[in-house]
């Protein structure tokens, strides 16, 4: 009996991405990836990405070689080179074997003053270098309370992608991450996550048309864990997760990868 393939499985990839933030050592990265590799072999239903701190990148890339685990960075500079002490550029990440980069994470917006237009410059730089940007958008609690979430997110998406061509968009991923849910233990309900993701897709549609928009994976991030992942990942406009806390242990990260399996058509 054939089962109808869900929209998201047909047009776009499911992506489960971990964000270790400023945690774990190069040795931890090696052990983590070694443990995750057997699961990654089976988990053909999703792309697996680990966004590790810069220093862990060489060890992570070496250990993940030959597996389905792609290594990502958590940020990049908007310029390719120059007098920017302490910064890392997108071409440097590519040379180190990085495939993905998180851009505009709410912690960078909040703690490092990253604006929508800076995020846009970083997105353009990442794309030009050949990276796959994971562009984070999302509202603060105050914005949600003031009922401006959808407007804010629409604006963040449009500004972040200014100048991005339809061809380049195919390498882009959006992560909807409500700031109030990140690292707090509070999670958006599946309905809230899907509502905002659908609005993001509609915003993409106005710029890139229906075909361009339906190919973009939209992830949810914000205290996703083994208990809520199934419900969140079952939403039609949620194509995966960007996971902080629960991505730092193979057991919980592995269970979230398993939860993404439900979007695969069962024979
Ligand atoms: C994140 O850092 O992007 C994130 C979603 O963190 P957490 O899962 O810990 O809320």
PDB file of C-alpha atoms and ligand atoms in Angstrom:
ATOM      1  CA  UNK A   1       0.000   0.000   0.000  1.00  0.00           C
ATOM      2  CA  UNK A   2       1.440   3.359  -0.907  1.00  0.00           C
ATOM      3  CA  UNK A   3       1.238   6.177   1.607  1.00  0.00           C
ATOM      4  CA  UNK A   4       1.003   9.804   0.520  1.00  0.00           C
ATOM      5  CA  UNK A   5       4.350  11.491   0.977  1.00  0.00           C
ATOM      6  CA  UNK A   6       4.171  14.532   3.283  1.00  0.00           C
ATOM      7  CA  UNK A   7       4.821  17.864   1.545  1.00  0.00           C
ATOM      8  CA  UNK A   8       7.987  18.515   3.448  1.00  0.00           C
ATOM      9  CA  UNK A   9       9.497  15.115   2.584  1.00  0.00           C
ATOM     10  CA  UNK A  10       8.720  15.658  -1.081  1.00  0.00           C
ATOM     11  CA  UNK A  11      10.129  19.145  -1.570  1.00  0.00           C
ATOM     12  CA  UNK A  12      12.679  19.702   1.134  1.00  0.00           C
ATOM     13  CA  UNK A  13      15.152  18.023   3.407  1.00  0.00           C
ATOM     14  CA  UNK A  14      14.595  17.342   7.051  1.00  0.00           C
ATOM     15  CA  UNK A  15      17.579  18.730   8.929  1.00  0.00           C
ATOM     16  CA  UNK A  16      18.499  18.022  12.524  1.00  0.00           C
ATOM     17  CA  UNK A  17      21.200  20.481  13.561  1.00  0.00           C
ATOM     18  CA  UNK A  18      22.935  20.738  16.909  1.00  0.00           C
ATOM     19  CA  UNK A  19      24.301  23.982  18.306  1.00  0.00           C
ATOM     20  CA  UNK A  20      26.864  23.306  21.006  1.00  0.00           C
ATOM     21  CA  UNK A  21      27.316  27.024  21.709  1.00  0.00           C
ATOM     22  CA  UNK A  22      30.469  27.546  23.858  1.00  0.00           C
ATOM     23  CA  UNK A  23      30.531  23.995  25.199  1.00  0.00           C
ATOM     24  CA  UNK A  24      32.498  20.755  24.884  1.00  0.00           C
ATOM     25  CA  UNK A  25      36.156  20.246  23.987  1.00  0.00           C
ATOM     26  CA  UNK A  26      37.847  18.900  20.840  1.00  0.00           C
ATOM     27  CA  UNK A  27      38.177  15.559  22.620  1.00  0.00           C
ATOM     28  CA  UNK A  28      34.461  15.607  23.484  1.00  0.00           C
ATOM     29  CA  UNK A  29      33.727  16.351  19.836  1.00  0.00           C
ATOM     30  CA  UNK A  30      35.730  13.316  18.736  1.00  0.00           C
ATOM     31  CA  UNK A  31      33.985  11.000  21.200  1.00  0.00           C
ATOM     32  CA  UNK A  32      30.547  12.422  20.445  1.00  0.00           C
ATOM     33  CA  UNK A  33      30.899  12.009  16.695  1.00  0.00           C
ATOM     34  CA  UNK A  34      32.319   8.496  17.034  1.00  0.00           C
ATOM     35  CA  UNK A  35      29.243   7.545  19.063  1.00  0.00           C
ATOM     36  CA  UNK A  36      26.839   9.246  16.681  1.00  0.00           C
ATOM     37  CA  UNK A  37      28.269   7.738  13.497  1.00  0.00           C
ATOM     38  CA  UNK A  38      26.459   4.356  13.643  1.00  0.00           C
ATOM     39  CA  UNK A  39      23.111   6.102  14.047  1.00  0.00           C
ATOM     40  CA  UNK A  40      23.910   8.532  11.262  1.00  0.00           C
ATOM     41  CA  UNK A  41      24.468   5.612   8.883  1.00  0.00           C
ATOM     42  CA  UNK A  42      20.874   4.476   9.393  1.00  0.00           C
ATOM     43  CA  UNK A  43      19.253   7.886   9.632  1.00  0.00           C
ATOM     44  CA  UNK A  44      18.811   8.475   5.933  1.00  0.00           C
ATOM     45  CA  UNK A  45      15.601  10.358   6.657  1.00  0.00           C
ATOM     46  CA  UNK A  46      17.420  13.529   7.669  1.00  0.00           C
ATOM     47  CA  UNK A  47      20.593  15.524   7.272  1.00  0.00           C
ATOM     48  CA  UNK A  48      22.589  15.721  10.474  1.00  0.00           C
ATOM     49  CA  UNK A  49      24.589  18.844  11.249  1.00  0.00           C
ATOM     50  CA  UNK A  50      26.735  19.676  14.274  1.00  0.00           C
ATOM     51  CA  UNK A  51      27.573  23.348  14.777  1.00  0.00           C
ATOM     52  CA  UNK A  52      30.597  23.288  17.035  1.00  0.00           C
ATOM     53  CA  UNK A  53      32.837  26.033  18.464  1.00  0.00           C
ATOM     54  CA  UNK A  54      35.555  27.197  16.041  1.00  0.00           C
ATOM     55  CA  UNK A  55      38.388  25.401  17.867  1.00  0.00           C
ATOM     56  CA  UNK A  56      36.570  22.078  17.673  1.00  0.00           C
ATOM     57  CA  UNK A  57      36.102  22.296  13.901  1.00  0.00           C
ATOM     58  CA  UNK A  58      39.311  20.495  12.759  1.00  0.00           C
ATOM     59  CA  UNK A  59      38.751  17.553  15.119  1.00  0.00           C
ATOM     60  CA  UNK A  60      35.043  17.398  14.285  1.00  0.00           C
ATOM     61  CA  UNK A  61      35.672  17.494  10.533  1.00  0.00           C
ATOM     62  CA  UNK A  62      38.359  14.804  10.811  1.00  0.00           C
ATOM     63  CA  UNK A  63      36.190  12.493  12.905  1.00  0.00           C
ATOM     64  CA  UNK A  64      33.051  13.000  10.802  1.00  0.00           C
ATOM     65  CA  UNK A  65      34.874  12.341   7.525  1.00  0.00           C
ATOM     66  CA  UNK A  66      33.171   9.651   5.459  1.00  0.00           C
ATOM     67  CA  UNK A  67      29.965   9.852   7.510  1.00  0.00           C
ATOM     68  CA  UNK A  68      26.646  11.608   6.927  1.00  0.00           C
ATOM     69  CA  UNK A  69      27.393  14.127   9.680  1.00  0.00           C
ATOM     70  CA  UNK A  70      28.128  17.613   8.359  1.00  0.00           C
ATOM     71  CA  UNK A  71      30.021  20.103  10.481  1.00  0.00           C
ATOM     72  CA  UNK A  72      28.778  23.651  10.904  1.00  0.00           C
ATOM     73  CA  UNK A  73      30.065  26.815  12.557  1.00  0.00           C
ATOM     74  CA  UNK A  74      28.024  29.086  14.822  1.00  0.00           C
ATOM     75  CA  UNK A  75      28.910  32.397  13.222  1.00  0.00           C
ATOM     76  CA  UNK A  76      31.113  33.993  10.578  1.00  0.00           C
ATOM     77  CA  UNK A  77      32.329  37.485   9.793  1.00  0.00           C
ATOM     78  CA  UNK A  78      30.735  39.419   6.957  1.00  0.00           C
ATOM     79  CA  UNK A  79      34.078  40.246   5.304  1.00  0.00           C
ATOM     80  CA  UNK A  80      36.388  37.694   3.748  1.00  0.00           C
ATOM     81  CA  UNK A  81      39.639  38.946   5.371  1.00  0.00           C
ATOM     82  CA  UNK A  82      41.147  42.010   6.992  1.00  0.00           C
ATOM     83  CA  UNK A  83      41.813  43.782  10.268  1.00  0.00           C
ATOM     84  CA  UNK A  84      39.031  42.156  12.287  1.00  0.00           C
ATOM     85  CA  UNK A  85      40.793  40.827  15.370  1.00  0.00           C
ATOM     86  CA  UNK A  86      39.286  37.665  16.763  1.00  0.00           C
ATOM     87  CA  UNK A  87      36.992  37.012  13.818  1.00  0.00           C
ATOM     88  CA  UNK A  88      36.688  34.105  11.356  1.00  0.00           C
ATOM     89  CA  UNK A  89      35.547  34.518   7.758  1.00  0.00           C
ATOM     90  CA  UNK A  90      33.317  32.302   5.638  1.00  0.00           C
ATOM     91  CA  UNK A  91      36.109  31.266   3.202  1.00  0.00           C
ATOM     92  CA  UNK A  92      38.235  30.193   6.191  1.00  0.00           C
ATOM     93  CA  UNK A  93      35.404  27.961   7.368  1.00  0.00           C
ATOM     94  CA  UNK A  94      35.077  26.407   3.921  1.00  0.00           C
ATOM     95  CA  UNK A  95      38.783  25.675   3.843  1.00  0.00           C
ATOM     96  CA  UNK A  96      38.463  23.961   7.230  1.00  0.00           C
ATOM     97  CA  UNK A  97      35.781  21.619   5.868  1.00  0.00           C
ATOM     98  CA  UNK A  98      32.711  23.362   7.279  1.00  0.00           C
ATOM     99  CA  UNK A  99      29.463  23.017   5.317  1.00  0.00           C
ATOM    100  CA  UNK A 100      26.900  24.985   7.345  1.00  0.00           C
ATOM    101  CA  UNK A 101      26.988  28.166   9.387  1.00  0.00           C
ATOM    102  CA  UNK A 102      24.443  29.555  11.837  1.00  0.00           C
ATOM    103  CA  UNK A 103      23.825  33.243  11.154  1.00  0.00           C
ATOM    104  CA  UNK A 104      21.907  35.681  13.334  1.00  0.00           C
ATOM    105  CA  UNK A 105      21.398  33.422  16.343  1.00  0.00           C
ATOM    106  CA  UNK A 106      19.337  35.239  18.981  1.00  0.00           C
ATOM    107  CA  UNK A 107      22.267  35.119  21.413  1.00  0.00           C
ATOM    108  CA  UNK A 108      24.388  37.013  18.876  1.00  0.00           C
ATOM    109  CA  UNK A 109      21.610  39.493  18.240  1.00  0.00           C
ATOM    110  CA  UNK A 110      21.078  39.986  21.977  1.00  0.00           C
ATOM    111  CA  UNK A 111      24.670  39.835  23.291  1.00  0.00           C
ATOM    112  CA  UNK A 112      26.691  41.110  20.319  1.00  0.00           C
ATOM    113  CA  UNK A 113      24.242  43.611  18.857  1.00  0.00           C
ATOM    114  CA  UNK A 114      23.806  41.859  15.509  1.00  0.00           C
ATOM    115  CA  UNK A 115      21.181  43.673  13.481  1.00  0.00           C
ATOM    116  CA  UNK A 116      19.088  42.393  10.585  1.00  0.00           C
ATOM    117  CA  UNK A 117      21.302  44.211   8.088  1.00  0.00           C
ATOM    118  CA  UNK A 118      24.485  42.743   9.577  1.00  0.00           C
ATOM    119  CA  UNK A 119      22.865  39.317   9.449  1.00  0.00           C
ATOM    120  CA  UNK A 120      22.148  39.981   5.771  1.00  0.00           C
ATOM    121  CA  UNK A 121      25.816  40.761   5.080  1.00  0.00           C
ATOM    122  CA  UNK A 122      26.864  37.567   6.832  1.00  0.00           C
ATOM    123  CA  UNK A 123      24.335  35.527   4.858  1.00  0.00           C
ATOM    124  CA  UNK A 124      25.655  36.947   1.578  1.00  0.00           C
ATOM    125  CA  UNK A 125      29.242  36.283   2.602  1.00  0.00           C
ATOM    126  CA  UNK A 126      28.437  32.706   3.662  1.00  0.00           C
ATOM    127  CA  UNK A 127      26.635  31.981   0.396  1.00  0.00           C
ATOM    128  CA  UNK A 128      29.398  33.509  -1.699  1.00  0.00           C
ATOM    129  CA  UNK A 129      31.935  31.275   0.017  1.00  0.00           C
ATOM    130  CA  UNK A 130      29.810  28.197  -0.701  1.00  0.00           C
ATOM    131  CA  UNK A 131      28.417  27.610   2.794  1.00  0.00           C
ATOM    132  CA  UNK A 132      24.858  26.706   3.695  1.00  0.00           C
ATOM    133  CA  UNK A 133      23.623  29.409   6.086  1.00  0.00           C
ATOM    134  CA  UNK A 134      21.107  28.527   8.793  1.00  0.00           C
ATOM    135  CA  UNK A 135      19.466  31.918   9.228  1.00  0.00           C
ATOM    136  CA  UNK A 136      17.899  32.401  12.651  1.00  0.00           C
ATOM    137  CA  UNK A 137      14.834  34.559  13.135  1.00  0.00           C
ATOM    138  CA  UNK A 138      12.424  34.897  16.021  1.00  0.00           C
ATOM    139  CA  UNK A 139      10.723  37.209  18.425  1.00  0.00           C
ATOM    140  CA  UNK A 140      11.481  38.192  22.002  1.00  0.00           C
ATOM    141  CA  UNK A 141       8.897  37.618  24.723  1.00  0.00           C
ATOM    142  CA  UNK A 142       8.046  41.308  24.676  1.00  0.00           C
ATOM    143  CA  UNK A 143       7.352  41.172  20.932  1.00  0.00           C
ATOM    144  CA  UNK A 144       5.108  38.145  21.384  1.00  0.00           C
ATOM    145  CA  UNK A 145       3.249  39.844  24.226  1.00  0.00           C
ATOM    146  CA  UNK A 146       2.748  42.876  21.996  1.00  0.00           C
ATOM    147  CA  UNK A 147       1.379  40.650  19.260  1.00  0.00           C
ATOM    148  CA  UNK A 148       3.963  41.678  16.678  1.00  0.00           C
ATOM    149  CA  UNK A 149       5.662  38.293  16.256  1.00  0.00           C
ATOM    150  CA  UNK A 150       4.518  37.664  12.701  1.00  0.00           C
ATOM    151  CA  UNK A 151       5.448  41.152  11.467  1.00  0.00           C
ATOM    152  CA  UNK A 152       8.857  40.987  13.134  1.00  0.00           C
ATOM    153  CA  UNK A 153       9.654  37.574  11.712  1.00  0.00           C
ATOM    154  CA  UNK A 154       8.495  38.534   8.201  1.00  0.00           C
ATOM    155  CA  UNK A 155      10.779  41.577   8.321  1.00  0.00           C
ATOM    156  CA  UNK A 156      13.731  39.572   9.689  1.00  0.00           C
ATOM    157  CA  UNK A 157      13.411  37.023   6.889  1.00  0.00           C
ATOM    158  CA  UNK A 158      13.130  39.600   4.132  1.00  0.00           C
ATOM    159  CA  UNK A 159      16.032  41.689   5.420  1.00  0.00           C
ATOM    160  CA  UNK A 160      18.298  38.707   6.076  1.00  0.00           C
ATOM    161  CA  UNK A 161      17.785  37.463   2.520  1.00  0.00           C
ATOM    162  CA  UNK A 162      18.058  40.792   0.704  1.00  0.00           C
ATOM    163  CA  UNK A 163      20.116  40.246  -2.450  1.00  0.00           C
ATOM    164  CA  UNK A 164      19.977  36.449  -2.187  1.00  0.00           C
ATOM    165  CA  UNK A 165      19.075  34.906  -5.542  1.00  0.00           C
ATOM    166  CA  UNK A 166      16.604  32.094  -6.014  1.00  0.00           C
ATOM    167  CA  UNK A 167      19.485  29.830  -6.948  1.00  0.00           C
ATOM    168  CA  UNK A 168      21.370  30.722  -3.755  1.00  0.00           C
ATOM    169  CA  UNK A 169      18.264  30.274  -1.637  1.00  0.00           C
ATOM    170  CA  UNK A 170      18.415  26.556  -2.401  1.00  0.00           C
ATOM    171  CA  UNK A 171      21.436  26.403  -0.081  1.00  0.00           C
ATOM    172  CA  UNK A 172      19.668  28.372   2.635  1.00  0.00           C
ATOM    173  CA  UNK A 173      17.804  27.152   5.694  1.00  0.00           C
ATOM    174  CA  UNK A 174      15.723  29.261   8.073  1.00  0.00           C
ATOM    175  CA  UNK A 175      15.508  28.498  11.781  1.00  0.00           C
ATOM    176  CA  UNK A 176      12.530  29.886  13.651  1.00  0.00           C
ATOM    177  CA  UNK A 177      13.797  30.355  17.174  1.00  0.00           C
ATOM    178  CA  UNK A 178      11.631  32.326  19.581  1.00  0.00           C
ATOM    179  CA  UNK A 179      14.142  34.038  21.886  1.00  0.00           C
ATOM    180  CA  UNK A 180      12.015  33.277  24.939  1.00  0.00           C
ATOM    181  CA  UNK A 181      12.291  29.531  24.278  1.00  0.00           C
ATOM    182  CA  UNK A 182      16.067  29.297  23.834  1.00  0.00           C
ATOM    183  CA  UNK A 183      17.821  27.637  26.726  1.00  0.00           C
ATOM    184  CA  UNK A 184      14.864  28.406  28.991  1.00  0.00           C
ATOM    185  CA  UNK A 185      13.037  25.088  29.032  1.00  0.00           C
ATOM    186  CA  UNK A 186       9.966  26.855  27.595  1.00  0.00           C
ATOM    187  CA  UNK A 187       9.032  25.552  24.174  1.00  0.00           C
ATOM    188  CA  UNK A 188       6.703  27.010  21.588  1.00  0.00           C
ATOM    189  CA  UNK A 189       3.710  24.770  21.156  1.00  0.00           C
ATOM    190  CA  UNK A 190       3.666  22.754  17.953  1.00  0.00           C
ATOM    191  CA  UNK A 191       0.843  25.012  16.768  1.00  0.00           C
ATOM    192  CA  UNK A 192       2.847  28.203  17.458  1.00  0.00           C
ATOM    193  CA  UNK A 193       5.927  26.768  15.748  1.00  0.00           C
ATOM    194  CA  UNK A 194       3.923  25.785  12.694  1.00  0.00           C
ATOM    195  CA  UNK A 195       2.059  29.087  12.526  1.00  0.00           C
ATOM    196  CA  UNK A 196       5.261  31.130  12.428  1.00  0.00           C
ATOM    197  CA  UNK A 197       6.979  28.693  10.058  1.00  0.00           C
ATOM    198  CA  UNK A 198       4.039  28.969   7.665  1.00  0.00           C
ATOM    199  CA  UNK A 199       4.320  32.761   7.802  1.00  0.00           C
ATOM    200  CA  UNK A 200       8.030  32.508   7.037  1.00  0.00           C
ATOM    201  CA  UNK A 201       7.243  30.338   4.034  1.00  0.00           C
ATOM    202  CA  UNK A 202       4.612  32.815   2.877  1.00  0.00           C
ATOM    203  CA  UNK A 203       7.187  35.630   3.156  1.00  0.00           C
ATOM    204  CA  UNK A 204       9.605  33.564   1.059  1.00  0.00           C
ATOM    205  CA  UNK A 205       6.836  32.984  -1.473  1.00  0.00           C
ATOM    206  CA  UNK A 206       6.315  36.712  -2.014  1.00  0.00           C
ATOM    207  CA  UNK A 207       9.964  37.104  -3.005  1.00  0.00           C
ATOM    208  CA  UNK A 208      10.892  33.766  -4.574  1.00  0.00           C
ATOM    209  CA  UNK A 209       7.562  32.369  -5.769  1.00  0.00           C
ATOM    210  CA  UNK A 210       5.902  29.134  -4.704  1.00  0.00           C
ATOM    211  CA  UNK A 211       8.582  26.885  -6.159  1.00  0.00           C
ATOM    212  CA  UNK A 212      11.428  28.774  -4.527  1.00  0.00           C
ATOM    213  CA  UNK A 213       9.688  28.857  -1.141  1.00  0.00           C
ATOM    214  CA  UNK A 214       8.642  25.230  -0.959  1.00  0.00           C
ATOM    215  CA  UNK A 215      12.216  23.993  -1.266  1.00  0.00           C
ATOM    216  CA  UNK A 216      13.491  25.840   1.822  1.00  0.00           C
ATOM    217  CA  UNK A 217      13.764  23.849   5.023  1.00  0.00           C
ATOM    218  CA  UNK A 218      12.456  25.730   8.050  1.00  0.00           C
ATOM    219  CA  UNK A 219      13.696  24.434  11.386  1.00  0.00           C
ATOM    220  CA  UNK A 220      12.293  25.044  14.839  1.00  0.00           C
ATOM    221  CA  UNK A 221      14.655  25.842  17.693  1.00  0.00           C
ATOM    222  CA  UNK A 222      13.943  26.555  21.340  1.00  0.00           C
ATOM    223  CA  UNK A 223      14.245  23.889  24.034  1.00  0.00           C
ATOM    224  CA  UNK A 224      13.498  21.048  21.622  1.00  0.00           C
ATOM    225  CA  UNK A 225      14.051  17.829  23.520  1.00  0.00           C
ATOM    226  CA  UNK A 226      13.265  14.127  23.493  1.00  0.00           C
ATOM    227  CA  UNK A 227       9.827  14.784  24.955  1.00  0.00           C
ATOM    228  CA  UNK A 228       8.546  17.389  22.497  1.00  0.00           C
ATOM    229  CA  UNK A 229      10.492  16.657  19.296  1.00  0.00           C
ATOM    230  CA  UNK A 230       7.939  14.263  17.763  1.00  0.00           C
ATOM    231  CA  UNK A 231       5.114  16.726  18.084  1.00  0.00           C
ATOM    232  CA  UNK A 232       7.122  19.684  16.763  1.00  0.00           C
ATOM    233  CA  UNK A 233       8.628  17.728  13.877  1.00  0.00           C
ATOM    234  CA  UNK A 234       5.218  16.404  12.829  1.00  0.00           C
ATOM    235  CA  UNK A 235       4.085  19.901  11.819  1.00  0.00           C
ATOM    236  CA  UNK A 236       3.781  20.371   8.058  1.00  0.00           C
ATOM    237  CA  UNK A 237       5.869  23.548   7.950  1.00  0.00           C
ATOM    238  CA  UNK A 238       8.505  22.419  10.460  1.00  0.00           C
ATOM    239  CA  UNK A 239      11.266  20.638   8.560  1.00  0.00           C
ATOM    240  CA  UNK A 240      13.659  19.891  11.350  1.00  0.00           C
ATOM    241  CA  UNK A 241      15.245  21.292  14.471  1.00  0.00           C
ATOM    242  CA  UNK A 242      18.064  23.509  15.635  1.00  0.00           C
ATOM    243  CA  UNK A 243      18.873  22.099  19.016  1.00  0.00           C
ATOM    244  CA  UNK A 244      21.070  23.541  21.745  1.00  0.00           C
ATOM    245  CA  UNK A 245      21.007  21.809  25.135  1.00  0.00           C
ATOM    246  CA  UNK A 246      19.717  18.451  23.911  1.00  0.00           C
ATOM    247  CA  UNK A 247      22.378  18.267  21.165  1.00  0.00           C
ATOM    248  CA  UNK A 248      25.230  17.917  23.613  1.00  0.00           C
ATOM    249  CA  UNK A 249      24.524  14.307  24.543  1.00  0.00           C
ATOM    250  CA  UNK A 250      24.405  11.602  21.889  1.00  0.00           C
ATOM    251  CA  UNK A 251      21.519   9.902  23.664  1.00  0.00           C
ATOM    252  CA  UNK A 252      19.134  12.866  23.473  1.00  0.00           C
ATOM    253  CA  UNK A 253      20.380  14.087  20.095  1.00  0.00           C
ATOM    254  CA  UNK A 254      20.011  10.551  18.721  1.00  0.00           C
ATOM    255  CA  UNK A 255      16.427  10.337  19.987  1.00  0.00           C
ATOM    256  CA  UNK A 256      15.563  13.611  18.256  1.00  0.00           C
ATOM    257  CA  UNK A 257      17.065  12.246  15.033  1.00  0.00           C
ATOM    258  CA  UNK A 258      14.845   9.178  15.495  1.00  0.00           C
ATOM    259  CA  UNK A 259      11.829  11.430  16.022  1.00  0.00           C
ATOM    260  CA  UNK A 260      12.443  12.994  12.612  1.00  0.00           C
ATOM    261  CA  UNK A 261      11.914   9.568  11.085  1.00  0.00           C
ATOM    262  CA  UNK A 262       8.130   9.947  11.303  1.00  0.00           C
ATOM    263  CA  UNK A 263       8.178  12.296   8.306  1.00  0.00           C
ATOM    264  CA  UNK A 264       9.467   9.554   6.052  1.00  0.00           C
ATOM    265  CA  UNK A 265       6.789   7.707   4.111  1.00  0.00           C
ATOM    266  CA  UNK A 266       6.392   4.219   5.589  1.00  0.00           C
ATOM    267  CA  UNK A 267       6.144   1.389   3.091  1.00  0.00           C
TER     268      UNK A 267
HETATM  269  C1  LIG B   1      19.822  27.151  20.186  1.00  0.00           C
HETATM  270  O1  LIG B   1      20.856  27.412  20.778  1.00  0.00           O
HETATM  271  O2  LIG B   1      19.690  27.446  18.986  1.00  0.00           O
HETATM  272  C2  LIG B   1      18.754  26.492  20.940  1.00  0.00           C
HETATM  273  C3  LIG B   1      17.604  26.272  20.346  1.00  0.00           C
HETATM  274  O3  LIG B   1      19.046  26.154  22.232  1.00  0.00           O
HETATM  275  P1  LIG B   1      18.116  25.262  23.204  1.00  0.00           P
HETATM  276  O4  LIG B   1      17.709  24.039  22.440  1.00  0.00           O
HETATM  277  O5  LIG B   1      19.014  24.937  24.360  1.00  0.00           O
HETATM  278  O6  LIG B   1      16.939  26.075  23.587  1.00  0.00           O
END
